[in-house]
XYZ file of C-alpha atoms in Angstrom:
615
model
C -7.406 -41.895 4.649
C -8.029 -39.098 7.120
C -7.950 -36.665 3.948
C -10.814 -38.251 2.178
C -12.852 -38.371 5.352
C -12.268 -34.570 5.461
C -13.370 -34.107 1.996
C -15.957 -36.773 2.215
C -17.307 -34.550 5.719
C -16.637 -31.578 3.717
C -19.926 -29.244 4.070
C -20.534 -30.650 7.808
C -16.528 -29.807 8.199
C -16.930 -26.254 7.493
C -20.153 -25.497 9.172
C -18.016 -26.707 12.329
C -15.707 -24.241 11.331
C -17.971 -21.652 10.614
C -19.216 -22.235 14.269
C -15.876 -22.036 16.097
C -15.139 -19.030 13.554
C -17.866 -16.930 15.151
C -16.922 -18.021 18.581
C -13.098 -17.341 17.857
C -13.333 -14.410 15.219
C -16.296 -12.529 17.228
C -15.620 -13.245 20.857
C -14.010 -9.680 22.681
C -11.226 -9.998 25.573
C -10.796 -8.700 28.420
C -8.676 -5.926 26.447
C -10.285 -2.207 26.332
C -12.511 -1.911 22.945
C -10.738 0.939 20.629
C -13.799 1.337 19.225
C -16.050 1.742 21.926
C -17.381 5.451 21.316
C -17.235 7.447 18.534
C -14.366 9.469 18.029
C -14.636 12.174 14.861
C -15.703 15.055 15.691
C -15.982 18.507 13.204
C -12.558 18.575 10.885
C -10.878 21.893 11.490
C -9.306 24.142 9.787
C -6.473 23.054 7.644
C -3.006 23.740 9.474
C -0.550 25.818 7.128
C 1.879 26.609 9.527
C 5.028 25.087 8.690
C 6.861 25.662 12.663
C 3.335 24.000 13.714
C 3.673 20.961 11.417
C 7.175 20.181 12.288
C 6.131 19.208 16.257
C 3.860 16.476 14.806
C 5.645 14.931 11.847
C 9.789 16.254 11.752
C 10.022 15.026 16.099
C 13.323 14.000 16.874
C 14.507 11.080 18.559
C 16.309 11.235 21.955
C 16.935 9.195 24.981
C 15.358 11.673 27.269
C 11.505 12.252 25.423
C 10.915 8.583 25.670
C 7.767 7.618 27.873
C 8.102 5.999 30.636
C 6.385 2.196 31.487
C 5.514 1.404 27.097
C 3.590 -0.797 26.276
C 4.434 -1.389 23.104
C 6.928 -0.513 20.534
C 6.326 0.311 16.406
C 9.217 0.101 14.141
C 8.298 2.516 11.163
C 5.891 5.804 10.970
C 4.379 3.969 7.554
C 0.146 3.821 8.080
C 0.611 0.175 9.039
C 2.897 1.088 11.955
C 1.101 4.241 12.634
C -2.976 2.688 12.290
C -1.533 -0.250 14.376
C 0.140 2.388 17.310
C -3.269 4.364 17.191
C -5.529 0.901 17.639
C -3.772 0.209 20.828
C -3.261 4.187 21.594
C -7.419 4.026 21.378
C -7.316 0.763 23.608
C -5.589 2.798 26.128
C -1.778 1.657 25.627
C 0.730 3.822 25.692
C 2.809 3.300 22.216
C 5.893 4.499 21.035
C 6.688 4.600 16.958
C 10.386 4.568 15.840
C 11.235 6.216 12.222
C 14.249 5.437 10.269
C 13.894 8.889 8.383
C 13.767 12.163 9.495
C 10.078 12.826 8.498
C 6.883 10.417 9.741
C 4.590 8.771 7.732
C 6.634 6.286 5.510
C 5.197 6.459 1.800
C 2.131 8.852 3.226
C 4.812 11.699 4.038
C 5.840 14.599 1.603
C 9.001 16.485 0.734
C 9.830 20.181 -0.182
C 12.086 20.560 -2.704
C 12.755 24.444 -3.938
C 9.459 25.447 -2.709
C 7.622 22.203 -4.482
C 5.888 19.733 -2.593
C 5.809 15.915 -3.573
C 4.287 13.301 -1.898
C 5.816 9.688 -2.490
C 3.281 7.071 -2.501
C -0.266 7.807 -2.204
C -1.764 8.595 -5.689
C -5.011 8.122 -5.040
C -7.311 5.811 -2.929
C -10.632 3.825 -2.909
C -13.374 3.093 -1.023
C -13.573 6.782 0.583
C -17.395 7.263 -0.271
C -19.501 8.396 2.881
C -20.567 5.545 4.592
C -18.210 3.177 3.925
C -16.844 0.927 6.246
C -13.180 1.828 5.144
C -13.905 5.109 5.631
C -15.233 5.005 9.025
C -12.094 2.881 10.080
C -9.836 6.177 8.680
C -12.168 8.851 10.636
C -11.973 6.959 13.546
C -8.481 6.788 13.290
C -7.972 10.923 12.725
C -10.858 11.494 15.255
C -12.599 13.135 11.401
C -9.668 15.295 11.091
C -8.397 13.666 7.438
C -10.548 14.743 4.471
C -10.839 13.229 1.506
C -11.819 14.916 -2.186
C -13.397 12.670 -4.752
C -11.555 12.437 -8.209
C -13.502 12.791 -11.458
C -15.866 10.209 -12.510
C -13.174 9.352 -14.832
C -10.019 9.077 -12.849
C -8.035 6.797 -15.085
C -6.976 7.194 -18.803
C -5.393 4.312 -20.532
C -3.188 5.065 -23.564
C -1.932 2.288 -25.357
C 1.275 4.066 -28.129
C 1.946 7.018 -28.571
C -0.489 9.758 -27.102
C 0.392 12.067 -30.275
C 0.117 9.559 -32.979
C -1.565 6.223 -33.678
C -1.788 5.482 -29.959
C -5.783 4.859 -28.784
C -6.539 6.134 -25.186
C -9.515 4.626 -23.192
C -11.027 5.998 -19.950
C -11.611 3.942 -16.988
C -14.932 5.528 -15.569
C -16.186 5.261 -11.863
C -19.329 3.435 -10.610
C -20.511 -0.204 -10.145
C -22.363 -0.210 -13.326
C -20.918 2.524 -14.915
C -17.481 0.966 -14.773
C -18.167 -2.338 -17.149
C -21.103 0.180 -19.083
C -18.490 2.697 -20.390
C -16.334 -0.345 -21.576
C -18.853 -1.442 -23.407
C -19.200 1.708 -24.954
C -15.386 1.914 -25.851
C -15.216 -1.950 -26.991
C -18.439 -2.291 -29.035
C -18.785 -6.387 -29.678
C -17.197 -6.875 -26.301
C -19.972 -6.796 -24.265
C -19.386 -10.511 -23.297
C -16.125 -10.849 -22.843
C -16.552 -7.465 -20.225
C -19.866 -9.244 -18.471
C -17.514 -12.288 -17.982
C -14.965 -10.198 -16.270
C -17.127 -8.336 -14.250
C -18.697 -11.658 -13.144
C -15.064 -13.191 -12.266
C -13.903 -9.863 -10.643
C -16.982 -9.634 -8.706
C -16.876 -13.395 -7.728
C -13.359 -13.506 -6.368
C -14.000 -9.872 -4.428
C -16.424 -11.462 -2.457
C -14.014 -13.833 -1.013
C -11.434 -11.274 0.364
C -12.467 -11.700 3.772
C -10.305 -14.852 3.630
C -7.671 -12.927 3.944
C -8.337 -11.452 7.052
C -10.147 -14.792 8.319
C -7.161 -17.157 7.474
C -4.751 -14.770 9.080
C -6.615 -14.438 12.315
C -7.873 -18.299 12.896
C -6.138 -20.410 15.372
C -2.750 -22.169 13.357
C -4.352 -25.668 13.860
C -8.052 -24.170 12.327
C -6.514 -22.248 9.654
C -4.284 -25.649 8.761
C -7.368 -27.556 8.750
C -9.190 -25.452 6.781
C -6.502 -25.608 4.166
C -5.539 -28.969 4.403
C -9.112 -29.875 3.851
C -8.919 -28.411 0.128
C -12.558 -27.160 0.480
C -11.512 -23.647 -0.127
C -11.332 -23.516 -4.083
C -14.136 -25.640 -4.272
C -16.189 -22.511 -1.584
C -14.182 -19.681 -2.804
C -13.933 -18.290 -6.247
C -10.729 -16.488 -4.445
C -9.162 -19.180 -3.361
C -9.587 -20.829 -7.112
C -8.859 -17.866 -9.147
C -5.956 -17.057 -6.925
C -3.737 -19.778 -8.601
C -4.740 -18.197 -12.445
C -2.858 -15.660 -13.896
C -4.534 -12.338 -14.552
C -2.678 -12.925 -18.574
C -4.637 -16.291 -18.570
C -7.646 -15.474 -17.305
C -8.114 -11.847 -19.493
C -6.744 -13.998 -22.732
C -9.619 -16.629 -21.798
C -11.894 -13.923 -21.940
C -10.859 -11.854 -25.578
C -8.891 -12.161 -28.470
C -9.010 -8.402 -28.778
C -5.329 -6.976 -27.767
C -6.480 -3.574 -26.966
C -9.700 -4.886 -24.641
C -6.741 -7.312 -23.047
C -4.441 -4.774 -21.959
C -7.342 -2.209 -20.760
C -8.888 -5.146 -18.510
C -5.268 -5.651 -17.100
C -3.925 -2.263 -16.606
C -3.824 -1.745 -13.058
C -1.231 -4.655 -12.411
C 1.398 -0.885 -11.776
C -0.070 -0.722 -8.884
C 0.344 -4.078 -6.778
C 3.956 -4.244 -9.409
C 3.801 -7.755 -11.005
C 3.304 -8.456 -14.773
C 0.002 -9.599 -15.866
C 1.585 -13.542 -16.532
C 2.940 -13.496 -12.803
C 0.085 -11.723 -11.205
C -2.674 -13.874 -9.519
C -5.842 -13.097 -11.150
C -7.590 -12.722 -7.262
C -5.026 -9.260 -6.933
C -6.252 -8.022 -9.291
C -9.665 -8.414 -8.987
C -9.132 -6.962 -5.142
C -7.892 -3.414 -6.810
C -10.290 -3.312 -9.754
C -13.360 -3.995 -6.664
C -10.268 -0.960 -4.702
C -11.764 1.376 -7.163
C -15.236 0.650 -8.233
C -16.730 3.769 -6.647
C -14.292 5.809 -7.564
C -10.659 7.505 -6.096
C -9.925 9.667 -3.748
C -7.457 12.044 -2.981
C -6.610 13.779 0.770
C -7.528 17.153 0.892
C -3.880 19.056 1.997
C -2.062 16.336 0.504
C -0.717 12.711 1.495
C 1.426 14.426 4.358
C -2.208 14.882 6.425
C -2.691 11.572 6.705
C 0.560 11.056 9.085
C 0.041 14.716 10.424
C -3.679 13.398 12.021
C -3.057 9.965 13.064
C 0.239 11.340 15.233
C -1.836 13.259 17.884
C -3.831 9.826 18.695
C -0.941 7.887 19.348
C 0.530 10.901 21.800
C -2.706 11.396 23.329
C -2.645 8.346 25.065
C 0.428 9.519 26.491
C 2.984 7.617 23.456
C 5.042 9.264 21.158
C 6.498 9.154 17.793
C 10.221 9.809 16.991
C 12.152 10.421 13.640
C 15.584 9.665 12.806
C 15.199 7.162 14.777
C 16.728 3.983 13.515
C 16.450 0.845 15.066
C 19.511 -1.616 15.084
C 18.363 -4.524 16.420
C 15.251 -6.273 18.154
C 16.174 -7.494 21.992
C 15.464 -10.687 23.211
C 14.872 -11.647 27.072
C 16.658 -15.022 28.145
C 13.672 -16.628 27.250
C 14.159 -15.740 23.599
C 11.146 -13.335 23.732
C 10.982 -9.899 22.125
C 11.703 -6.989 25.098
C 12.769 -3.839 23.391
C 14.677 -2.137 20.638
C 18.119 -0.841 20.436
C 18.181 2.884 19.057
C 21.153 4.112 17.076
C 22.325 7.626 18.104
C 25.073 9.130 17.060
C 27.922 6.695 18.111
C 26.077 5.533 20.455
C 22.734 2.634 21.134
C 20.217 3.474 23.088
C 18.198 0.340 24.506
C 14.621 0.725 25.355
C 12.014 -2.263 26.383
C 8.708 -2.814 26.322
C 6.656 -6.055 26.609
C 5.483 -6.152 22.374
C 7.493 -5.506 19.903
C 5.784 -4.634 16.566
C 7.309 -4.039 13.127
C 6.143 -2.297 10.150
C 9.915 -2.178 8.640
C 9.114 -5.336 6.151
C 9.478 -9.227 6.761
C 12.938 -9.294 5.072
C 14.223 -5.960 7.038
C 12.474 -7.624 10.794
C 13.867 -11.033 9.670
C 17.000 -10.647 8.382
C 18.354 -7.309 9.788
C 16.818 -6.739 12.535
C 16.314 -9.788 14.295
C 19.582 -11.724 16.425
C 21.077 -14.712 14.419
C 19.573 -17.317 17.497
C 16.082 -16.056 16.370
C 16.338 -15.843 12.815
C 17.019 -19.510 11.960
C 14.072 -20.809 13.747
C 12.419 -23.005 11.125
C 9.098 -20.910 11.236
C 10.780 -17.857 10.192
C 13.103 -18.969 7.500
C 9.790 -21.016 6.174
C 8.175 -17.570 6.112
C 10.950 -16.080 4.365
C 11.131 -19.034 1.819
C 7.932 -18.407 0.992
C 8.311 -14.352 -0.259
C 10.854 -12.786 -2.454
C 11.266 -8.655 -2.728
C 8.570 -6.652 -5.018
C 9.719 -4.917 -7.960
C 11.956 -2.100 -7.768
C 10.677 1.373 -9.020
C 12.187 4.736 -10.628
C 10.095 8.277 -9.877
C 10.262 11.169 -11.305
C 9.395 14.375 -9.523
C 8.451 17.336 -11.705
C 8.205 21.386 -9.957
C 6.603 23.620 -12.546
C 6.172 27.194 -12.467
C 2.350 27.909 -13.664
C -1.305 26.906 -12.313
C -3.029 23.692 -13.212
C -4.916 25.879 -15.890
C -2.009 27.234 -17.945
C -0.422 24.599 -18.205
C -3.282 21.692 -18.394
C -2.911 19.231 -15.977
C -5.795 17.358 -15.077
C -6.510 15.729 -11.679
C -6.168 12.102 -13.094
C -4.066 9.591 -13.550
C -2.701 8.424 -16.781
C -1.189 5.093 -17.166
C 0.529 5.110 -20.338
C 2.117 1.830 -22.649
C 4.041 1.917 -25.820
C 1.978 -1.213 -26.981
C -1.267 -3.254 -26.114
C 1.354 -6.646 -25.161
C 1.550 -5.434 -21.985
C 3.380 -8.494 -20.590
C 5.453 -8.946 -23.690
C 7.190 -5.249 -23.089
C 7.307 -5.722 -19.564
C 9.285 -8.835 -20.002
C 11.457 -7.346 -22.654
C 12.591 -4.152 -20.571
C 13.497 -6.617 -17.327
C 15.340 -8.630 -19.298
C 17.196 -5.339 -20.762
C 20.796 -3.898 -19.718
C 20.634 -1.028 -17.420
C 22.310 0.844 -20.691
C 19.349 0.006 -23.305
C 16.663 -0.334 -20.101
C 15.821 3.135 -20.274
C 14.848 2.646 -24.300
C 12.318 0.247 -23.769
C 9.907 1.475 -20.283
C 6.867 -0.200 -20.160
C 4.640 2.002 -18.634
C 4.380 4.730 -16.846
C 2.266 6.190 -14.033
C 1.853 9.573 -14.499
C -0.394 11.615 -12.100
C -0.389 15.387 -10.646
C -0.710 15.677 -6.888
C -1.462 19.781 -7.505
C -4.137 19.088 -9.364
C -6.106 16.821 -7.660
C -5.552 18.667 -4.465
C -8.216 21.459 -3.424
C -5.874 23.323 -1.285
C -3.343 23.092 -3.365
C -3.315 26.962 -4.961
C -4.029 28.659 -1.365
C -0.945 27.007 -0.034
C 1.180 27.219 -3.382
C -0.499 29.732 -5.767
C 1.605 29.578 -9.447
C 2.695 26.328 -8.612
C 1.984 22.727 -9.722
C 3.962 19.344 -9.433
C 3.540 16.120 -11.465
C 5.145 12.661 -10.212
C 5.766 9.582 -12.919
C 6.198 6.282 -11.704
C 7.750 2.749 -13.502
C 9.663 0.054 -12.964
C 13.130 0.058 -12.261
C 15.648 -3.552 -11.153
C 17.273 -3.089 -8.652
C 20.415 -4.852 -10.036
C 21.048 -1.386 -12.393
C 21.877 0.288 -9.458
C 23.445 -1.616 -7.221
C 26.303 -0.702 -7.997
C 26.172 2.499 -6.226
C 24.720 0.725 -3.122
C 27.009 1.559 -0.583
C 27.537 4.638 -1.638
C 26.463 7.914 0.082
C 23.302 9.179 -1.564
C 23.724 12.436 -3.062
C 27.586 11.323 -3.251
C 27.024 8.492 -6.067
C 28.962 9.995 -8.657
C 28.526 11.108 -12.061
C 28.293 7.764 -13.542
C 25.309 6.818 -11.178
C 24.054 10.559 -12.210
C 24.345 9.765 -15.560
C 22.165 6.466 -15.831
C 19.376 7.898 -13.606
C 19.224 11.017 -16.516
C 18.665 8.531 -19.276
C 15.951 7.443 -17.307
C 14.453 11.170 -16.763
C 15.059 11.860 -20.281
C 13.157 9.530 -21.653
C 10.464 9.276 -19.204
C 10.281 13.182 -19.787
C 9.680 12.894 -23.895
C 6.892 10.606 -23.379
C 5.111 13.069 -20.972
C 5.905 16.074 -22.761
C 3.857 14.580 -25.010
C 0.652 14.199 -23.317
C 1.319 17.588 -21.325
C 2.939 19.566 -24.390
C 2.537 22.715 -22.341
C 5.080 21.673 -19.495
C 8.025 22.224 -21.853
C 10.133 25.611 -20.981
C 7.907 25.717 -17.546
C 10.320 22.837 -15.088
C 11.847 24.512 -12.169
C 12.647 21.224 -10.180
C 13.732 17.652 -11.850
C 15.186 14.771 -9.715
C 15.052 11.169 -10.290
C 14.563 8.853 -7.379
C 15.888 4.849 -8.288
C 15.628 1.741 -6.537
C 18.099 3.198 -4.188
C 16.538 6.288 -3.205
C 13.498 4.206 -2.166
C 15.961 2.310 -0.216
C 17.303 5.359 1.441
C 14.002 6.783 2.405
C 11.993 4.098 3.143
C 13.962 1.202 3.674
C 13.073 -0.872 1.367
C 15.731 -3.859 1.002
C 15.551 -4.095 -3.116
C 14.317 -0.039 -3.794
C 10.343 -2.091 -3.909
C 7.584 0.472 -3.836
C 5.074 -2.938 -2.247
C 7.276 -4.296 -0.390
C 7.161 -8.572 -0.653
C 6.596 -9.715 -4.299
C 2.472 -10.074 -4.555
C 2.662 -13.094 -7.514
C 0.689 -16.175 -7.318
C 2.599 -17.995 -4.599
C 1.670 -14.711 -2.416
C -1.989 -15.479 -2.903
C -1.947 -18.841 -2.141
C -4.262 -20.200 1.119
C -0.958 -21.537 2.790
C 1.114 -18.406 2.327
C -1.866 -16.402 3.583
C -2.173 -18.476 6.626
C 1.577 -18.715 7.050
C 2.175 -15.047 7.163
C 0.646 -13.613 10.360
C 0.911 -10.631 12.735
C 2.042 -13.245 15.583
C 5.556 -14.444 14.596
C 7.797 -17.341 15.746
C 9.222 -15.037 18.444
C 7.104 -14.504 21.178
C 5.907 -11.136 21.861
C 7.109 -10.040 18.302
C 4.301 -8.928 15.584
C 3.953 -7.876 12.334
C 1.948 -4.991 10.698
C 2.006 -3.240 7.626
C 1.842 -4.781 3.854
C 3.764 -7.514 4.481
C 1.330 -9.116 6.813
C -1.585 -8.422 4.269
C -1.713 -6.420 1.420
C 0.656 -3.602 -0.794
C -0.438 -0.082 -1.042
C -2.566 1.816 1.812
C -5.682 -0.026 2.254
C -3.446 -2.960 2.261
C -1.260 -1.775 4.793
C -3.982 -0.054 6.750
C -5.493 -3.689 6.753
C -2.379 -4.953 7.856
C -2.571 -2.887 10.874
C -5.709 -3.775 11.898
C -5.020 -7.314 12.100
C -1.750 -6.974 14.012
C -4.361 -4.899 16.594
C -6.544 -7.738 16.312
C -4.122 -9.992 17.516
C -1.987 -8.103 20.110
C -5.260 -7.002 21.624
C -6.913 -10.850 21.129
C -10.248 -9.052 19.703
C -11.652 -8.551 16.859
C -11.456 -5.378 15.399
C -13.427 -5.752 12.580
C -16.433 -7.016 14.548
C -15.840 -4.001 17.438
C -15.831 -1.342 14.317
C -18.872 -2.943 12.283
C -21.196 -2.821 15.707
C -19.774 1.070 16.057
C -21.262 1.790 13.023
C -24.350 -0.291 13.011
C -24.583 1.557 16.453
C -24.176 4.788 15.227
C -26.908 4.401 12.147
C -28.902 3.042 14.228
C -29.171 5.957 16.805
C -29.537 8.264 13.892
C -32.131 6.506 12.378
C -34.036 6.515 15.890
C -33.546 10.667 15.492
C -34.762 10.642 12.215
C -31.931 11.957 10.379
């Protein structure tokens, strides 16, 4: 009965909510404002020298450099861990950030391999244009130090077969009207089916902010809200979030080829187009309506300018750094970390604990056995399951950009337009015929969409290929010691490079002869380096169950064990805007303000003054 006076009350229900909302959402605290002045000021010049580098992002962990009276601790240098220890850093706390690896920056740090330098997750990145909102959230956070370089207009090419005989390639083109425009002009007759996609993707973007809004209500609002079942009925995201992308796209066009170029970016959130929840998708098609962006130096600045904010406040950020365990008080609330060195454990406290190592590593690893069957955290943990697995491929080549023809794009590339029907075919494959039937791959070259790139590595250029990958192939050699695997583990990863390399030999025919560095990096190398449980490049599967208003609302920065919070893609979203969101409403909560509202009013501020000059 109480259920159909909520639905029956529904529109005077949510203006109620709608009120506390603005009371709850945009009230401050008595917590110092991180985004009280403006911090950017003129970048400088870019910072080459390697001895110079290593003091910000290769710092070492010991006993003796940690500061004294934290107030807080970070598990994991990724931008979730890093954005979150820089919010409080610019609220005036004094944070220290605990890496696993020897290098910082989780997927936004780089490698050197025989003079080649890779960078292992950040291909490219949206919503960089001047004057966004996003933007001015990652220049506050570098104090303006991070630059960004625009891609092409056209920074995706689809090829659907083979790129040197029947197969068709299509170019994904940047702009909010140019975007649907040029696939008109590449699907002539299509022009509904694309306005009806534009119209859903455009519907379902608006509604994002129920992400952030669900997460960051009070438990008993946020429960309401739900339990009221007003939110499909208000929110296209909410409704589209339970529709496949496949079913949705198939609703739209019987045309294969239109089909698989609508649903091409499902790579990079990693779930396959009859899994995927139509409201993901939209959120990276909206990602990249103005175009992609690449940082100017390479992923590695990213880490390399955020760093200096946290230690400014008088924190600190460590490397091989590993943490063991979380420590609970008596009262079964989070108080430090326990450090393994050497032999040895080093315990240190601090009254908030925050983790950006993943829900199943904080859960399941990290946390003591009393804590991790409380009913809210094995309910959290019931509701997620590990993201694909991936395999990359790291390429060194001896020659510029020019001789050899790389182009600063990316190049997502399918043996067929069924894009879920080969997907499902090569996860349902042995790991000995798996490497005969890849789906797709990702193939991009960080040297070429990098300006600096040939006055820090002149005759030099890299490309990186990304797919799919189960974990289950591998694991096998799981407990093994990596770069100790053996021949037969050595073996399987080459039929993977082999194959992966014939396909991109074709669309870069003038690579062949010019390789001076190879390696292939499986499931287990990503768990090596970044910890990932299952070798997932997104960390918790992001199906339809992900998407769904309860498992939003479930999954929050404030966990079952007091003084214990999450950050990172977990909490919100894969990839770096998601994590970077992530971060910002674990700040949100730890600091009980809203961020959002504090950075909107910096920069309505800000135009405002300048508008008063004249500029």
């Amino acid at each position: 009965m109480w259920l159909q006076t909520l639905l029956f009350l529904g529109p005077l229900l949510l203006l109620l909510l709608l009120a506390v909302l603005s009371l709850v959402l945009l009230r401050g605290s008595g917590s110092r404002n991180p985004f009280a002045t403006d911090s950017r000021r003129p970048p400088g010049p870019l910072v080459t020298d390697k001895a110079v580098r290593r003091t910000v992002v290769k710092t070492v962990f010991s006993a003796e450099k940690v500061p004294a009276e934290l107030d807080a601790i970070v598990v994991g240098s990724g931008i979730g861990g890093l954005a979150a220890a820089a919010l409080l850093a610019k609220a005036g706390w004094r944070v220290l950030v605990l890496e696993q690896h020897g290098k910082l920056g989780g997927c936004c740090h780089t490698f050197t391999e025989k003079g080649f330098e890779f960078d292992t997750g950040i291909h490219y990145v949206g919503q960089m244009q001047e004057g966004s909102l996003t933007r001015f959230l990652v220049d506050q956070l570098t104090d303006g130090q991070l630059e960004w370089a625009p891609l092409p207009a056209t920074y995706d090419v689809v090829v659907l077969g083979d790129p040197q005989g029947s197969g068709k390639t299509f170019h994904i083109h940047s702009g909010e009207r140019e975007y649907f425009q040029r696939l008109k002009e590449q699907f002539p007759g299509e022009a509904a089916a694309i306005d009806g996609f534009r119209r859903l993707v455009k519907s379902a973007g608006r509604g994002v902010v129920l992400l952030g809004i669900l997460k960051m209500l009070p438990r008993f609002l946020a429960k309401l809200l739900i339990c009221s079942r007003l939110l499909p009925r208000l929110c296209s995201f909410s409704q589209l979030a339970s529709r496949s992308l496949k079913e949705v796209v198939d609703g739209l066009t019987p045309n294969p080829e239109l089909r698989a170029v609508l649903s091409y970016m499902f790579p990079t959130y990693g779930v396959l187009p009859s899994k995927a929840s139509f409201s993901m998708h939209s959120i990276l098609v909206n990602h990249f309506l103005h175009g992609a962006w690449y940082p100017k130096g390479g992923a590695g600045e990213i880490a390399f300018h955020t760093i200096p904010v946290i230690r400014r406040a008088g924190g600190n950020v460590f490397g091989k750094a590993p943490v063991q365990r979380i420590l609970l008080d008596g009262q079964g609330r989070a108080c430090g970390v326990s450090v393994r060195k050497g032999q040895d454990s080093v315990d240190i406290f601090a009254p908030v604990v925050i983790s950006d190592a993943g829900i199943f590593n904080t859960y399941e690893r990290l946390l003591p056995a009393e804590a991790r069957v409380l009913p809210e955290i094995q309910s959290q943990l019931h509701m997620l399951s590990p993201g694909q697995g991936g395999f990359t491929v790291f390429v060194g080549l001896s020659g510029s950009r020019e001789e050899l023809g790389l182009e600063p794009i990316n190049y997502f590339m399918f043996p067929g337009n069924d894009l879920d029907g080969i997907m499902q075919r090569y996860l349902a494959s042995s790991r000995e015929d798996a490497a005969n039937n890849i789906p797709v791959l990702f193939v991009t070259s960080p040297s070429a969409k990098d300006l600096t790139w040939e006055m820090r590595h002149p005759g030099k250029s890299t490309l990186a290929i990304v797919t799919f990958a189960r974990y289950e192939w591998f694991e096998e050699w799981k407990d093994k010691q990596v770069h100790k695997r053996g021949d037969d583990y050595e073996d399987l990863k080459k039929t993977f490079v082999d194959a992966i390399m014939q396909t991109v030999y074709k669309l870069y025919p003038r690579i062949e002869g010019r390789i001076e560095y190879l390696s292939g990096g499986s499931p287990l190398t990503n768990q090596h380096y970044i910890a990932s449980p299952h070798g997932e490049f997104y960390g918790a599967d992001h199906g339809i169950p992900r998407l769904q208003a309860e498992a939003i609302a479930t999954l929050r920065a404030d966990t079952a064990v007091p003084n214990l919070y999450l950050t990172g893609q977990d909490l919100c979203l894969g990839g770096f805007m998601g994590a970077l969101q992530g971060a910002l409403i674990c700040a949100s909560t730890v600091l009980k303000r809203n961020l959002y509202a504090d950075l909107a009013r910096l920069k309505v501020r800000l135009q405002a003054a300048r508008t008063k000059k004249g500029e």
